[in-house]
Short mmCIF file of C-alpha atoms in Angstrom, two decimals:
data_model
loop_
_atom_site.label_atom_id
_atom_site.label_comp_id
_atom_site.label_asym_id
_atom_site.label_seq_id
_atom_site.Cartn_x
_atom_site.Cartn_y
_atom_site.Cartn_z
CA ASP Q 262 0.00 0.00 0.00
CA THR Q 263 1.72 3.17 -1.22
CA GLU Q 264 -0.99 5.52 -0.08
CA VAL Q 265 -0.71 8.80 1.73
CA THR Q 266 -4.06 10.21 2.80
CA GLN Q 267 -4.87 13.83 3.57
CA THR Q 268 -7.88 15.48 5.13
CA PRO Q 269 -9.74 17.61 4.43
CA LYS Q 270 -9.74 17.68 0.61
CA HIS Q 271 -10.86 21.30 0.57
CA LEU Q 272 -10.73 23.99 3.22
CA VAL Q 273 -11.96 27.57 3.20
CA MET Q 274 -10.93 29.67 6.15
CA GLY Q 275 -10.97 33.28 7.18
CA MET Q 276 -7.84 35.15 8.18
CA THR Q 277 -8.70 34.92 11.88
CA ASN Q 278 -9.53 31.23 11.92
CA LYS Q 279 -7.49 28.34 13.28
CA LYS Q 280 -7.60 25.10 11.37
CA SER Q 281 -5.50 21.97 10.95
CA LEU Q 282 -4.55 19.76 8.03
CA LYS Q 283 -3.98 16.07 8.63
CA CYS Q 284 -1.81 13.55 6.82
CA GLU Q 285 -1.49 9.81 7.40
CA GLN Q 286 0.64 7.02 5.95
CA HIS Q 287 0.93 3.34 6.83
CA MET Q 288 3.97 2.41 4.77
CA GLY Q 289 6.31 2.44 7.74
CA HIS Q 290 8.05 5.52 6.37
CA ARG Q 291 10.01 7.57 8.89
CA ALA Q 292 10.35 10.79 6.90
CA MET Q 293 7.31 13.01 6.28
CA TYR Q 294 7.03 16.28 4.44
CA TRP Q 295 4.79 19.29 3.95
CA TYR Q 296 4.82 21.11 0.63
CA LYS Q 297 2.95 24.10 -0.70
CA GLN Q 298 2.05 24.21 -4.38
CA LYS Q 299 0.71 27.18 -6.28
CA ALA Q 300 -1.00 26.78 -9.66
CA LYS Q 301 1.36 25.83 -12.50
CA LYS Q 302 4.34 25.75 -10.13
CA PRO Q 303 6.29 22.82 -8.68
CA PRO Q 304 5.86 21.82 -5.03
CA GLU Q 305 7.73 24.06 -2.60
CA LEU Q 306 9.17 22.35 0.48
CA MET Q 307 7.99 23.69 3.84
CA PHE Q 308 8.93 21.15 6.54
CA VAL Q 309 10.55 17.76 6.87
CA TYR Q 310 10.15 15.41 9.82
CA SER Q 311 12.54 12.55 10.41
CA TYR Q 312 11.66 9.98 13.08
CA GLU Q 313 9.02 12.37 14.42
CA LYS Q 314 11.52 15.18 14.88
CA LEU Q 315 11.56 18.37 12.82
CA SER Q 316 14.56 18.10 10.53
CA ILE Q 317 14.05 20.89 8.02
CA ASN Q 318 12.11 24.15 8.28
CA GLU Q 319 12.42 26.15 5.11
CA SER Q 320 11.98 29.49 6.88
CA VAL Q 321 8.22 29.10 6.89
CA PRO Q 322 6.21 31.85 8.68
CA SER Q 323 5.10 30.96 12.20
CA ARG Q 324 1.45 31.06 11.18
CA PHE Q 325 2.17 27.53 9.90
CA SER Q 326 2.92 25.12 12.73
CA PRO Q 327 3.74 21.48 11.98
CA GLU Q 328 3.31 18.59 14.37
CA CYS Q 329 4.22 14.92 14.13
CA PRO Q 330 2.36 13.06 16.91
CA ASN Q 331 3.59 9.62 15.82
CA SER Q 332 5.33 7.88 12.95
CA SER Q 333 2.15 7.64 10.86
CA LEU Q 334 0.62 11.06 11.38
CA LEU Q 335 1.59 14.57 10.37
CA ASN Q 336 -0.43 17.70 11.09
CA LEU Q 337 -0.15 21.26 9.90
CA HIS Q 338 -1.78 23.82 12.17
CA LEU Q 339 -2.87 27.04 10.52
CA HIS Q 340 -3.52 30.35 12.23
CA ALA Q 341 -3.96 33.93 11.02
CA LEU Q 342 -3.27 33.04 7.41
CA GLN Q 343 -3.14 35.52 4.56
CA PRO Q 344 -4.95 35.28 1.21
CA GLU Q 345 -1.60 34.61 -0.50
CA ASP Q 346 -1.37 31.39 1.53
CA SER Q 347 -4.15 29.94 -0.62
CA ALA Q 348 -2.63 26.93 -2.37
CA LEU Q 349 -2.59 23.15 -2.59
CA TYR Q 350 -0.89 21.74 0.51
CA LEU Q 351 0.74 18.42 -0.11
CA CYS Q 352 1.97 15.85 2.35
CA ALA Q 353 4.59 13.30 1.31
CA SER Q 354 6.53 10.49 2.91
CA SER Q 355 9.69 8.58 2.15
CA GLN Q 356 11.39 5.60 3.69
CA SER Q 357 13.89 7.56 5.75
CA LEU Q 358 16.41 10.37 5.46
CA ALA Q 359 19.11 7.94 6.58
CA VAL Q 360 18.47 5.33 3.92
CA LEU Q 361 19.54 6.05 0.36
CA SER Q 362 15.96 6.29 -0.79
CA TYR Q 363 14.90 9.69 -1.96
CA GLU Q 364 11.69 8.88 -3.74
CA GLN Q 365 8.71 10.47 -2.07
CA TYR Q 366 5.09 9.41 -2.11
CA PHE Q 367 2.60 12.26 -2.17
CA GLY Q 368 -0.91 12.52 -0.88
CA PRO Q 369 -3.72 14.06 -2.94
CA GLY Q 370 -3.40 17.40 -1.17
CA THR Q 371 -5.67 19.82 0.64
CA ARG Q 372 -6.83 22.75 -1.44
CA LEU Q 373 -6.84 25.73 0.91
CA THR Q 374 -8.57 29.02 0.23
CA VAL Q 375 -8.03 31.91 2.64
CA THR Q 376 -10.69 34.60 2.47
CA GLN B 1026 19.86 30.41 -13.46
CA LYS B 1027 17.72 27.64 -12.03
CA GLU B 1028 19.41 24.44 -10.90
CA VAL B 1029 16.89 22.38 -12.86
CA GLU B 1030 15.45 23.51 -16.16
CA GLN B 1031 12.39 21.88 -17.67
CA ASP B 1032 10.50 23.07 -20.72
CA PRO B 1033 6.96 23.84 -19.51
CA GLY B 1034 5.42 23.07 -22.90
CA PRO B 1035 2.57 22.66 -23.41
CA LEU B 1036 3.22 19.55 -25.44
CA SER B 1037 0.43 18.05 -27.54
CA VAL B 1038 0.77 14.71 -29.31
CA PRO B 1039 -1.59 12.25 -31.01
CA GLU B 1040 -2.47 9.00 -29.30
CA GLY B 1041 0.14 6.33 -29.90
CA ALA B 1042 3.04 8.76 -30.30
CA ILE B 1043 6.35 8.45 -28.49
CA VAL B 1044 6.77 11.31 -26.04
CA SER B 1045 10.10 12.65 -24.88
CA LEU B 1046 10.24 14.82 -21.76
CA ASN B 1047 13.52 16.35 -20.68
CA CYS B 1048 15.29 18.18 -17.87
CA THR B 1049 18.74 19.67 -17.68
CA TYR B 1050 20.54 20.50 -14.49
CA SER B 1051 23.58 22.44 -13.41
CA ASN B 1052 24.46 20.87 -10.04
CA SER B 1053 26.83 17.97 -10.66
CA ALA B 1054 26.17 16.75 -7.09
CA PHE B 1055 22.71 15.54 -8.05
CA GLN B 1056 22.74 11.77 -7.82
CA TYR B 1057 19.10 10.80 -7.48
CA PHE B 1058 16.59 11.45 -10.23
CA MET B 1059 12.83 11.09 -10.06
CA TRP B 1060 9.90 11.63 -12.39
CA TYR B 1061 6.46 12.47 -11.07
CA ARG B 1062 3.14 12.68 -12.88
CA GLN B 1063 0.56 15.12 -11.63
CA TYR B 1064 -3.01 15.17 -12.86
CA SER B 1065 -4.93 18.41 -12.61
CA ARG B 1066 -5.87 19.25 -9.00
CA LYS B 1067 -4.20 16.09 -7.65
CA GLY B 1068 -0.95 15.36 -5.83
CA PRO B 1069 2.18 14.23 -7.72
CA GLU B 1070 2.52 10.50 -8.29
CA LEU B 1071 5.97 8.94 -8.36
CA LEU B 1072 6.51 7.34 -11.77
CA MET B 1073 10.15 6.36 -11.83
CA TYR B 1074 13.36 6.91 -9.95
CA THR B 1075 16.96 6.09 -10.65
CA TYR B 1076 20.28 6.52 -8.92
CA SER B 1077 22.64 6.10 -11.82
CA SER B 1078 23.37 6.94 -15.41
CA GLY B 1079 21.75 4.78 -18.03
CA ASN B 1080 18.24 3.62 -18.76
CA LYS B 1081 15.51 2.23 -16.57
CA GLU B 1082 12.36 0.80 -18.07
CA ASP B 1083 8.93 0.23 -16.53
CA GLY B 1084 6.18 -0.76 -18.93
CA ARG B 1085 5.65 2.06 -21.42
CA PHE B 1086 7.99 4.38 -19.50
CA THR B 1087 11.77 4.66 -19.85
CA ALA B 1088 13.87 6.99 -17.71
CA GLN B 1089 17.27 7.94 -19.04
CA VAL B 1090 20.05 9.73 -17.18
CA ASP B 1091 23.19 11.16 -18.75
CA LYS B 1092 25.30 12.57 -15.95
CA SER B 1093 28.09 13.65 -18.26
CA SER B 1094 25.68 15.95 -20.08
CA LYS B 1095 23.59 16.73 -16.97
CA TYR B 1096 20.48 15.69 -18.85
CA ILE B 1097 17.62 13.39 -17.97
CA SER B 1098 14.71 12.20 -20.07
CA LEU B 1099 11.45 10.36 -19.69
CA PHE B 1100 10.12 8.51 -22.72
CA ILE B 1101 6.52 7.39 -22.98
CA ARG B 1102 5.78 4.81 -25.65
CA ASP B 1103 2.33 4.29 -27.18
CA SER B 1104 1.01 7.37 -25.42
CA GLN B 1105 -2.60 7.31 -24.25
CA PRO B 1106 -5.10 10.10 -23.47
CA SER B 1107 -4.80 9.01 -19.82
CA ASP B 1108 -1.14 10.12 -19.93
CA SER B 1109 -2.32 13.73 -20.23
CA ALA B 1110 -0.88 15.38 -17.13
CA THR B 1111 1.98 17.54 -15.92
CA TYR B 1112 5.29 15.71 -15.60
CA LEU B 1113 7.77 16.91 -12.99
CA CYS B 1114 11.40 15.92 -12.80
CA ALA B 1115 13.07 16.05 -9.39
CA MET B 1116 16.64 15.58 -8.21
CA SER B 1117 18.45 15.19 -4.92
CA VAL B 1118 21.99 15.23 -3.62
CA ARG B 1119 23.21 12.50 -1.32
CA THR B 1120 24.29 14.89 1.42
CA ASN B 1121 21.03 16.84 1.54
CA ALA B 1122 18.48 14.17 2.23
CA GLY B 1123 14.93 15.39 2.35
CA LYS B 1124 15.35 18.14 -0.22
CA SER B 1125 14.43 17.49 -3.80
CA THR B 1126 14.84 20.17 -6.44
CA PHE B 1127 11.93 20.10 -8.85
CA GLY B 1128 11.67 21.24 -12.42
CA ASP B 1129 8.73 23.49 -13.26
CA GLY B 1130 6.90 20.63 -14.97
CA THR B 1131 5.89 19.92 -18.57
CA THR B 1132 2.19 19.83 -19.42
CA LEU B 1133 1.38 17.00 -21.83
CA THR B 1134 -1.85 16.47 -23.74
CA VAL B 1135 -2.39 13.24 -25.68
CA LYS B 1136 -5.20 13.65 -28.19
CA PRO B 1137 -7.37 10.65 -29.15
#
């Protein structure tokens, strides 16, 4: 099973709201990622977790707060977002950052609209 | 100059054609090469990956890497309308695990 699931599929939120995106994988992968993708652009890395610890933060604004409660779950908490944060948010996983295996498996994404 | 260059297209071909998608790169440290397919409003789907120069085949898809020329290709044989999507190349260096550098993607339409 090479599936990464994400909920919700769509989310509309106001600039004062707090919401969370959820990602789950059951492939036994120990690296999990959050990406942001704007229309007609490639995915842009936001965060990487390795063995449930934050490994990479690509200077993402603090209004985005990631959390990795266990090896299968990854959350992205959203607060006080701006309209320019509207995008497709993608979760991905890979076997591990330690193993020479760089291929990532992506979820279907959450399409976020900030009003 | 971008580290990875990919012609955005769009590319339109008739059904059954052989499609060639290409990326060039400037960072000679790239050692891992991936191709993803992304349908409209969906997440990218890993198609193929390779760690070395040469060819790798999977069904109708062949990935080719030429490290000496810093050039990678994805060939699709007997293209089908269901192959219509955006194709993204991605590359990683061994010492920077977790970070892939993506091309901008090539949009392909296969017409019946």
